[in-house]
């Protein structure tokens, strides 16, 4: 471990500490969200309303001093409402592009599965390309551009489930779940979250985040680590309950995220433990199970993780 | 803890492996019993697909009774080979019906593997041996399927692929051992089984009676009876009469043996070994298992091995039935009459006996010849043959049936159509009627020459019956009345019996010869590797099998050698496997910790395991952390193999620390 990684590690420790002071009792999930951010991926939060999804997104934005925008997806929201629209300016006699709320560094797309497929695909295209195209003109989105989308797990009326190909655009998916007893009591006794978030000091800026991303991707990944990642991916493809296993893109996402995880852990190289920490978050929303299989992507991924030996 | 549930795919594999094994046993299992079991299996398969619940006890329990009753009803003695195997197959089928857990699957597959080997007690042919590879492979696939954890199972191709590698390794270990044991384990001169059962019905072949139709059944059967080699050249085809049982007694329908030829009768029989005269024809017979005691030889047999004896009526009989491929060398004096060595008057009396009151027209005809020609047997034989030749008789393998009481009359005066069995019988009746002692001999005639293997094959379709008449001063002289009506039956083997396929089918004939040559090779080299061959083999190595010490040293030495070879193979395999020096060192570390009862889980990384180990062994926490750190750096870090020295040092430190502690 050299000095740079040590400094980064110290910095990230304090980032984690700050996030944990706002979102209580979820250190693992916070670390995964942080890893996703550092790996340059987008994050999907699947959970019931009211467990702190928004708080987490806001705390991340405040800590990294990112421009924060939030869009509540509804079935009558149009792509133009999200992306922006060109409006004719009679004075100048030309069309002016009025940027939509998507032009922000950290976008919280709330209840993404309430939006229409058209809206969803507009967002997902923007996530993949990091640019939007309106009337033939491309507009670059800010850098970094991070989407944290939430979706309610229950099949509710008026929802449009995201197709698998679009889910693949999210690097990680997380479930926050209820906090444990101690954390929840602390939460109930403490001050309003919003106030707390307002008081957070930025520990880094957008530029710093981009530097950290570069540092993460420069970490060493040995052939043995790739072997293990491959073994995990291959296991999802031969598992009987799984109809569609992990794609090569998912494999790349796994390795990117593993590097970021190693960075957070303060290591100069990727260990099998890094892959293990991320595998479920990477695989949960990507695995398509057979109709008669019990459980969900997450439980299957956990079982595979326990079975596949480290080569 | 209960064993995990047998899932549908595992069940199907188990069922497939068992069914393939059952199919091999169909060769001997009674068809109705097999059909019953197959019905149960189909019902079980459908039930597993449609209806998830297990079969209730009130169905299963009576089924056990039914199966066991059927076995005892069919085979009698439940401890004999056939009954025991049938019972095992039946119970295994029932086990399959109640199998819901993996443990049951493992049990069934183990028993099935046993059933695969048991099959060789019944049939050791080359075809079935090749077929047995299929159930064996299926059993291994099923075991693989049952044993594999759910996440690691791929499609059939990957299954076979992964199993293939393992099987090759195991074969490499097991084959030398098997070959060595095959060659060196002392053989019994006789198998332990094959004597208790009623085997007279088990295989087709010559029986010791002759009734209408008993030979036709054989003529349609193409299976080889024996293969013969003539090292000094074959005799003329017309003298290849392979002698089987001699039939004396006639009750109007059936011909049967007399106590004169009974091999249990010590007086008059000649026990082997006999050398025969040096200028007698020498030949080597490899007899297929017949479960009978007849050793078919040419007339008149003078040289034969130990364990065989020549009965008073000139047939060679073995002390035990031929229950597996049997090879012997014999000498014969070709075409010589069978001498009347003892009991001349009894033989004469038996040779004249006729069922009273039957076949009056035949007897009148015979007596008229007698009055005409006197008592010269030769003239009478000539007269009878002429009668057959010129009396409007024909040769047919499907003659009209003889149904009345006077069957010989019916044949000689009405139907006049028949084959060897009719002619031999009618001829003997005529001779006896004319006062010439005569008897029927059954056996085989000729054989077909295999150009590939340079031997003669005698098939059931070569079955034949002929006659012998007693000529004073010479003995029993062979007369083949069939030759009077169908000389080609004598000259060309199997001309009428489906054996000969004609010139247009030369390629088929040659294919048949090839197949048979392979079969003969199989019999001579593998199936018939008996104590004699073993002796030859060992004496070739300079070892005296009579000396138990020498043999023991050889076997122990061989086993030790193979053991070392196997160990070396495993060692190499183990050395080769890591492919990664850091991993190899880490495995040493793991072995060390295993002695302390600490073992990583399948997917437990070094980091997690190291922490766990350190918590369990606080005294060694520091060295453990150092080993884990060095291992991770060397295996996963940028430093790579350059980190190995540090890992070695850490490992040594860990060893020292743990030794101190221990």
GROMACS .gro file of C-alpha atoms in nm, chain A residues 218-225 227-228 235 238-241 267-273 276 304-311, chain B residues 7-9 145 149-154 580 583 587 602-609 611 629 631-633 635-639:
model
   62
  218UNK     CA    1  -0.577   0.180  -1.223
  219UNK     CA    2  -0.581  -0.082  -0.946
  220UNK     CA    3  -0.430  -0.418  -1.021
  221UNK     CA    4  -0.647  -0.714  -1.111
  222UNK     CA    5  -0.456  -1.041  -1.139
  223UNK     CA    6  -0.532  -1.334  -1.365
  224UNK     CA    7  -0.646  -1.527  -1.059
  225UNK     CA    8  -0.902  -1.255  -0.989
  227UNK     CA    9  -1.053  -1.648  -1.315
  228UNK     CA   10  -1.277  -1.611  -1.015
  235UNK     CA   11  -2.204  -2.033  -1.287
  238UNK     CA   12  -2.522  -2.299  -1.620
  239UNK     CA   13  -2.757  -2.261  -1.325
  240UNK     CA   14  -3.084  -2.434  -1.402
  241UNK     CA   15  -3.313  -2.182  -1.237
  267UNK     CA   16  -0.595  -0.200  -0.116
  268UNK     CA   17  -0.383  -0.173  -0.428
  269UNK     CA   18  -0.524  -0.487  -0.585
  270UNK     CA   19  -0.850  -0.672  -0.619
  271UNK     CA   20  -0.917  -0.972  -0.395
  272UNK     CA   21  -1.182  -1.240  -0.428
  273UNK     CA   22  -1.350  -1.077  -0.130
  276UNK     CA   23  -1.783  -1.141  -0.337
  304UNK     CA   24  -2.407  -1.933  -0.635
  305UNK     CA   25  -2.163  -1.721  -0.441
  306UNK     CA   26  -2.158  -1.981  -0.166
  307UNK     CA   27  -2.110  -2.269  -0.410
  308UNK     CA   28  -1.854  -2.147  -0.657
  309UNK     CA   29  -1.508  -2.220  -0.526
  310UNK     CA   30  -1.236  -1.959  -0.550
  311UNK     CA   31  -0.993  -2.089  -0.811
  318UNK     CA   32  -3.493  -3.367  -0.828
  319UNK     CA   33  -3.659  -3.467  -1.158
  320UNK     CA   34  -3.340  -3.458  -1.360
  456UNK     CA   35  -2.576  -3.572  -1.152
  460UNK     CA   36  -2.430  -2.929  -0.626
  461UNK     CA   37  -2.714  -2.756  -0.807
  462UNK     CA   38  -2.517  -2.458  -0.935
  463UNK     CA   39  -2.250  -2.659  -1.104
  464UNK     CA   40  -2.457  -2.872  -1.337
  465UNK     CA   41  -2.439  -2.797  -1.705
  891UNK     CA   42   0.028  -2.127  -0.945
  894UNK     CA   43  -0.160  -2.113  -0.451
  898UNK     CA   44  -0.242  -2.489   0.019
  913UNK     CA   45  -1.576  -2.360  -0.078
  914UNK     CA   46  -1.606  -1.992  -0.153
  915UNK     CA   47  -1.425  -1.851   0.145
  916UNK     CA   48  -1.148  -1.617   0.037
  917UNK     CA   49  -0.809  -1.606   0.202
  918UNK     CA   50  -0.889  -1.276   0.370
  919UNK     CA   51  -1.208  -1.398   0.537
  920UNK     CA   52  -1.060  -1.732   0.626
  922UNK     CA   53  -0.958  -1.353   0.992
  940UNK     CA   54  -0.124  -1.076   0.326
  942UNK     CA   55  -0.037  -1.472  -0.039
  943UNK     CA   56  -0.282  -1.207  -0.153
  944UNK     CA   57  -0.005  -0.982  -0.266
  946UNK     CA   58  -0.147  -1.400  -0.616
  947UNK     CA   59  -0.363  -1.094  -0.666
  948UNK     CA   60  -0.128  -0.802  -0.629
  949UNK     CA   61   0.078  -0.622  -0.886
  950UNK     CA   62   0.394  -0.767  -0.738
   0.00000   0.00000   0.00000
